[in-house]
Tab-separated table of C-alpha atoms in Angstrom:
chain	number	residue	atom	x	y	z
A	93	GLN	CA	-16.607	-13.699	-2.561
A	94	LYS	CA	-13.483	-11.548	-2.380
A	95	GLU	CA	-12.424	-10.319	1.042
A	96	VAL	CA	-12.518	-6.669	-0.057
A	97	GLU	CA	-14.666	-5.299	-2.863
A	98	GLN	CA	-14.125	-1.869	-4.386
A	99	ASP	CA	-15.650	-0.463	-7.582
A	100	PRO	CA	-12.703	0.358	-9.879
A	101	GLY	CA	-14.579	3.164	-11.598
A	102	PRO	CA	-13.462	5.289	-13.335
A	103	LEU	CA	-15.301	8.054	-11.509
A	104	SER	CA	-15.409	11.522	-13.084
A	105	VAL	CA	-16.735	14.550	-11.188
A	106	PRO	CA	-16.648	18.340	-11.669
A	107	GLU	CA	-14.431	20.465	-9.463
A	108	GLY	CA	-16.116	21.313	-6.168
A	109	ALA	CA	-18.254	18.186	-6.057
A	110	ILE	CA	-18.502	15.875	-3.053
A	111	VAL	CA	-16.949	12.508	-3.867
A	112	SER	CA	-17.999	9.269	-2.192
A	113	LEU	CA	-15.732	6.227	-2.427
A	114	ASN	CA	-16.723	2.900	-0.901
A	115	CYS	CA	-15.524	-0.566	-0.023
A	116	THR	CA	-17.264	-3.606	1.369
A	117	TYR	CA	-15.577	-6.481	3.133
A	118	SER	CA	-16.519	-9.975	4.188
A	119	ASN	CA	-14.132	-10.785	7.043
A	120	SER	CA	-15.482	-9.530	10.368
A	121	ALA	CA	-12.009	-9.969	11.878
A	122	PHE	CA	-10.723	-6.865	10.113
A	123	GLN	CA	-10.143	-4.204	12.726
A	124	TYR	CA	-8.238	-1.328	11.163
A	125	PHE	CA	-9.158	0.407	7.930
A	126	MET	CA	-7.054	2.658	5.741
A	127	TRP	CA	-7.502	4.805	2.716
A	128	TYR	CA	-4.554	5.454	0.413
A	129	ARG	CA	-4.246	7.865	-2.484
A	130	GLN	CA	-1.945	6.844	-5.309
A	131	TYR	CA	-0.958	9.156	-8.119
A	132	SER	CA	0.157	7.597	-11.379
A	133	ARG	CA	3.550	5.911	-11.099
A	134	LYS	CA	3.953	6.871	-7.433
A	135	GLY	CA	3.721	4.998	-4.136
A	136	PRO	CA	0.452	4.947	-2.125
A	137	GLU	CA	0.042	7.821	0.340
A	138	LEU	CA	-1.814	7.148	3.584
A	139	LEU	CA	-4.812	9.480	3.849
A	140	MET	CA	-6.958	8.109	6.683
A	141	TYR	CA	-6.641	5.403	9.305
A	142	THR	CA	-9.664	4.372	11.326
A	143	TYR	CA	-10.672	1.731	13.809
A	144	SER	CA	-14.053	2.137	15.375
A	145	SER	CA	-17.366	2.500	13.644
A	146	GLY	CA	-18.249	6.122	13.006
A	147	ASN	CA	-16.672	9.069	11.285
A	148	LYS	CA	-13.176	10.512	11.279
A	149	GLU	CA	-12.508	13.866	9.678
A	150	ASP	CA	-9.271	15.399	8.404
A	151	GLY	CA	-9.629	18.586	6.422
A	152	ARG	CA	-11.677	17.875	3.288
A	153	PHE	CA	-11.580	14.127	3.927
A	154	THR	CA	-14.010	12.104	6.056
A	155	ALA	CA	-13.635	8.372	6.614
A	156	GLN	CA	-16.667	6.401	7.719
A	157	VAL	CA	-16.768	2.852	9.048
A	158	ASP	CA	-19.896	0.766	9.562
A	159	LYS	CA	-18.741	-2.537	11.026
A	160	SER	CA	-22.266	-3.932	11.304
A	161	SER	CA	-22.689	-3.584	7.547
A	162	LYS	CA	-18.997	-4.284	6.768
A	163	TYR	CA	-18.869	-1.088	4.763
A	164	ILE	CA	-16.346	1.742	4.698
A	165	SER	CA	-16.460	5.061	2.875
A	166	LEU	CA	-14.216	8.007	2.093
A	167	PHE	CA	-15.819	11.381	1.369
A	168	ILE	CA	-13.938	14.204	-0.288
A	169	ARG	CA	-15.505	17.653	0.007
A	170	ASP	CA	-14.841	20.497	-2.417
A	171	SER	CA	-12.928	18.163	-4.728
A	172	GLN	CA	-9.996	19.622	-6.645
A	173	PRO	CA	-8.254	18.562	-9.870
A	174	SER	CA	-5.276	17.675	-7.660
A	175	ASP	CA	-7.448	14.965	-6.045
A	176	SER	CA	-7.392	13.072	-9.357
A	177	ALA	CA	-5.741	9.771	-8.460
A	178	THR	CA	-6.528	6.153	-7.628
A	179	TYR	CA	-7.932	5.640	-4.146
A	180	LEU	CA	-7.269	2.315	-2.455
A	181	CYS	CA	-9.036	1.033	0.625
A	182	ALA	CA	-7.062	-1.397	2.779
A	183	MET	CA	-7.627	-3.310	5.961
A	184	ASN	CA	-5.461	-5.463	8.147
A	185	ARG	CA	-5.621	-9.217	8.494
A	186	GLY	CA	-4.017	-11.430	11.111
A	187	SER	CA	-1.429	-10.547	13.702
A	188	GLN	CA	1.290	-9.372	11.344
A	189	GLY	CA	-0.507	-6.376	9.968
A	190	ASN	CA	-0.888	-7.793	6.481
A	191	LEU	CA	-2.945	-5.376	4.461
A	192	ILE	CA	-5.703	-6.541	2.153
A	193	PHE	CA	-6.339	-3.954	-0.548
A	194	GLY	CA	-9.369	-3.184	-2.632
A	195	LYS	CA	-8.811	-2.924	-6.371
A	196	GLY	CA	-8.736	0.885	-6.179
A	197	THR	CA	-11.097	3.491	-7.640
A	198	LYS	CA	-9.701	5.835	-10.275
A	199	LEU	CA	-11.017	9.368	-9.670
A	200	SER	CA	-10.855	12.235	-12.117
A	201	VAL	CA	-11.853	15.751	-11.027
A	202	LYS	CA	-12.494	17.993	-13.989
A	203	PRO	CA	-11.806	21.771	-13.746
B	153	ASP	CA	8.238	12.807	9.315
B	154	THR	CA	6.620	9.758	7.664
B	155	GLU	CA	9.133	9.251	4.905
B	156	VAL	CA	10.218	5.976	3.441
B	157	THR	CA	12.910	6.274	0.770
B	158	GLN	CA	13.698	3.809	-1.967
B	159	THR	CA	16.553	3.524	-4.438
B	160	PRO	CA	16.865	3.340	-7.342
B	161	LYS	CA	13.764	4.994	-8.761
B	162	HIS	CA	14.057	3.057	-11.991
B	163	LEU	CA	15.927	-0.125	-12.848
B	164	VAL	CA	16.348	-2.000	-16.111
B	165	MET	CA	17.963	-5.411	-15.926
B	166	GLY	CA	18.496	-8.474	-18.056
B	167	MET	CA	17.382	-11.928	-17.014
B	168	THR	CA	20.928	-12.919	-16.079
B	169	ASN	CA	21.708	-9.842	-13.983
B	170	LYS	CA	21.921	-9.523	-10.213
B	171	LYS	CA	20.671	-6.276	-8.712
B	172	SER	CA	19.387	-4.974	-5.377
B	173	LEU	CA	16.618	-2.639	-4.328
B	174	LYS	CA	17.085	-0.579	-1.183
B	175	CYS	CA	14.616	0.879	1.299
B	176	GLU	CA	15.249	3.105	4.301
B	177	GLN	CA	13.112	4.608	7.080
B	178	HIS	CA	14.132	6.670	10.080
B	179	MET	CA	10.807	6.695	11.915
B	180	GLY	CA	11.769	3.995	14.395
B	181	HIS	CA	9.291	1.597	12.800
B	182	ARG	CA	9.750	-2.069	13.731
B	183	ALA	CA	8.051	-3.666	10.749
B	184	MET	CA	9.039	-3.356	7.105
B	185	TYR	CA	7.359	-4.776	4.042
B	186	TRP	CA	7.991	-5.455	0.367
B	187	TYR	CA	5.079	-5.241	-2.061
B	188	LYS	CA	4.868	-5.791	-5.797
B	189	GLN	CA	2.386	-3.749	-7.856
B	190	LYS	CA	1.472	-4.398	-11.455
B	191	ALA	CA	-0.230	-1.748	-13.577
B	192	LYS	CA	-3.867	-1.024	-12.599
B	193	LYS	CA	-3.670	-3.560	-9.752
B	194	PRO	CA	-3.422	-3.075	-5.978
B	195	PRO	CA	-0.121	-3.821	-4.195
B	196	GLU	CA	0.546	-7.494	-3.419
B	197	LEU	CA	2.454	-8.394	-0.283
B	198	MET	CA	5.723	-10.248	-0.778
B	199	PHE	CA	7.602	-10.183	2.544
B	200	VAL	CA	7.226	-8.885	6.084
B	201	TYR	CA	10.068	-8.206	8.491
B	202	SER	CA	9.142	-7.820	12.124
B	203	TYR	CA	11.886	-6.681	14.505
B	204	GLU	CA	14.437	-7.438	11.772
B	205	LYS	CA	13.286	-11.030	11.402
B	206	LEU	CA	11.484	-12.401	8.364
B	207	SER	CA	7.994	-13.181	9.583
B	208	ILE	CA	6.061	-13.624	6.343
B	209	ASN	CA	7.052	-14.859	2.905
B	210	GLU	CA	4.016	-14.945	0.653
B	211	SER	CA	5.320	-17.881	-1.404
B	212	VAL	CA	7.614	-15.596	-3.358
B	213	PRO	CA	9.984	-17.300	-5.865
B	214	SER	CA	13.569	-17.670	-4.657
B	215	ARG	CA	14.837	-15.317	-7.344
B	216	PHE	CA	13.685	-12.612	-4.898
B	217	SER	CA	15.755	-12.587	-1.708
B	218	PRO	CA	14.990	-10.088	1.070
B	219	GLU	CA	17.461	-8.870	3.647
B	220	CYS	CA	17.073	-6.650	6.697
B	221	PRO	CA	20.548	-5.485	7.777
B	222	ASN	CA	19.171	-3.341	10.606
B	223	SER	CA	15.943	-1.809	11.815
B	224	SER	CA	16.115	1.078	9.341
B	225	LEU	CA	17.144	-0.752	6.174
B	226	LEU	CA	15.502	-3.296	3.945
B	227	ASN	CA	16.978	-4.757	0.767
B	228	LEU	CA	15.531	-6.904	-1.974
B	229	HIS	CA	18.110	-8.874	-3.943
B	230	LEU	CA	17.114	-9.833	-7.458
B	231	HIS	CA	18.632	-12.633	-9.553
B	232	ALA	CA	17.583	-14.362	-12.750
B	233	LEU	CA	14.315	-12.481	-13.000
B	234	GLN	CA	11.723	-13.037	-15.704
B	235	PRO	CA	10.053	-10.372	-17.873
B	236	GLU	CA	6.789	-10.944	-15.934
B	237	ASP	CA	8.565	-9.687	-12.812
B	238	SER	CA	8.536	-6.187	-14.307
B	239	ALA	CA	6.489	-4.080	-11.876
B	240	LEU	CA	6.591	-1.293	-9.304
B	241	TYR	CA	8.259	-2.582	-6.127
B	242	LEU	CA	7.088	-0.818	-3.018
B	243	CYS	CA	8.594	-0.756	0.430
B	244	ALA	CA	6.477	0.124	3.467
B	245	SER	CA	6.978	0.368	7.203
B	246	SER	CA	4.793	0.469	10.303
B	247	GLN	CA	5.511	1.316	13.904
B	248	ASP	CA	3.874	-1.783	15.285
B	249	PRO	CA	4.111	-5.094	13.427
B	250	GLY	CA	0.904	-6.302	14.962
B	251	GLY	CA	-2.298	-5.968	12.987
B	252	THR	CA	-4.413	-5.183	15.988
B	253	SER	CA	-2.843	-1.920	17.042
B	254	ALA	CA	-3.543	1.649	16.119
B	255	LEU	CA	0.173	1.849	15.353
B	256	ALA	CA	-0.027	-0.665	12.512
B	257	ALA	CA	-0.647	1.909	9.776
B	258	GLN	CA	1.744	1.298	6.910
B	259	TYR	CA	3.620	4.106	5.171
B	260	PHE	CA	4.835	3.478	1.658
B	261	GLY	CA	7.875	4.639	-0.216
B	262	PRO	CA	7.751	5.995	-3.796
B	263	GLY	CA	8.688	2.627	-5.255
B	264	THR	CA	11.267	1.288	-7.708
B	265	ARG	CA	9.996	0.785	-11.220
B	266	LEU	CA	11.651	-2.384	-12.498
B	267	LEU	CA	11.833	-3.505	-16.105
B	268	VAL	CA	13.222	-6.940	-16.894
B	269	LEU	CA	14.291	-7.475	-20.490
């Protein structure tokens, strides 16, 4: 079993839809969880950074962590064509902050 | 400001060349990282510098040589690379090197796209 599982998609939605992106993990030692957005041929951009179980909201984005189920989600409300990108979940391992990434989900928002 | 800069943006080199990638951050972050990313794959960690000291080398071949001249700069020296080393090379930094702190979020630069012929 891989440490972090993420459905690679692709995921295609119409503009204005609510998007749900998910990752599961197997290592209960993971403490901090991140979501990155990566446009084609660019570096990953940090979107959300969460620690405790529960929800964290930032504009149209909501990150959700359920440590008991080892499951994290990113919701995008009122999706826009500019949200079309690959979304990577990541979580830290060990004392050096090494990030373990999911494979990334490619999202396409159609006008 | 959460900006990490990288130069050059693109690099083409032959297998006998020596080149260097540069990364800079002015956020006062104490940890800096090099990642390699192949197409349609997530980033893979190569090196971690914590307080300007190399703390992690993920079994990277010696043809890649990292250097941290000061707390704001990170270099990656390249020599005798192979075509399979062609990839996007990403630099990242975090305020706190520790993985158990809310300050451990990593911020990435735009990357250097490397092509080895």
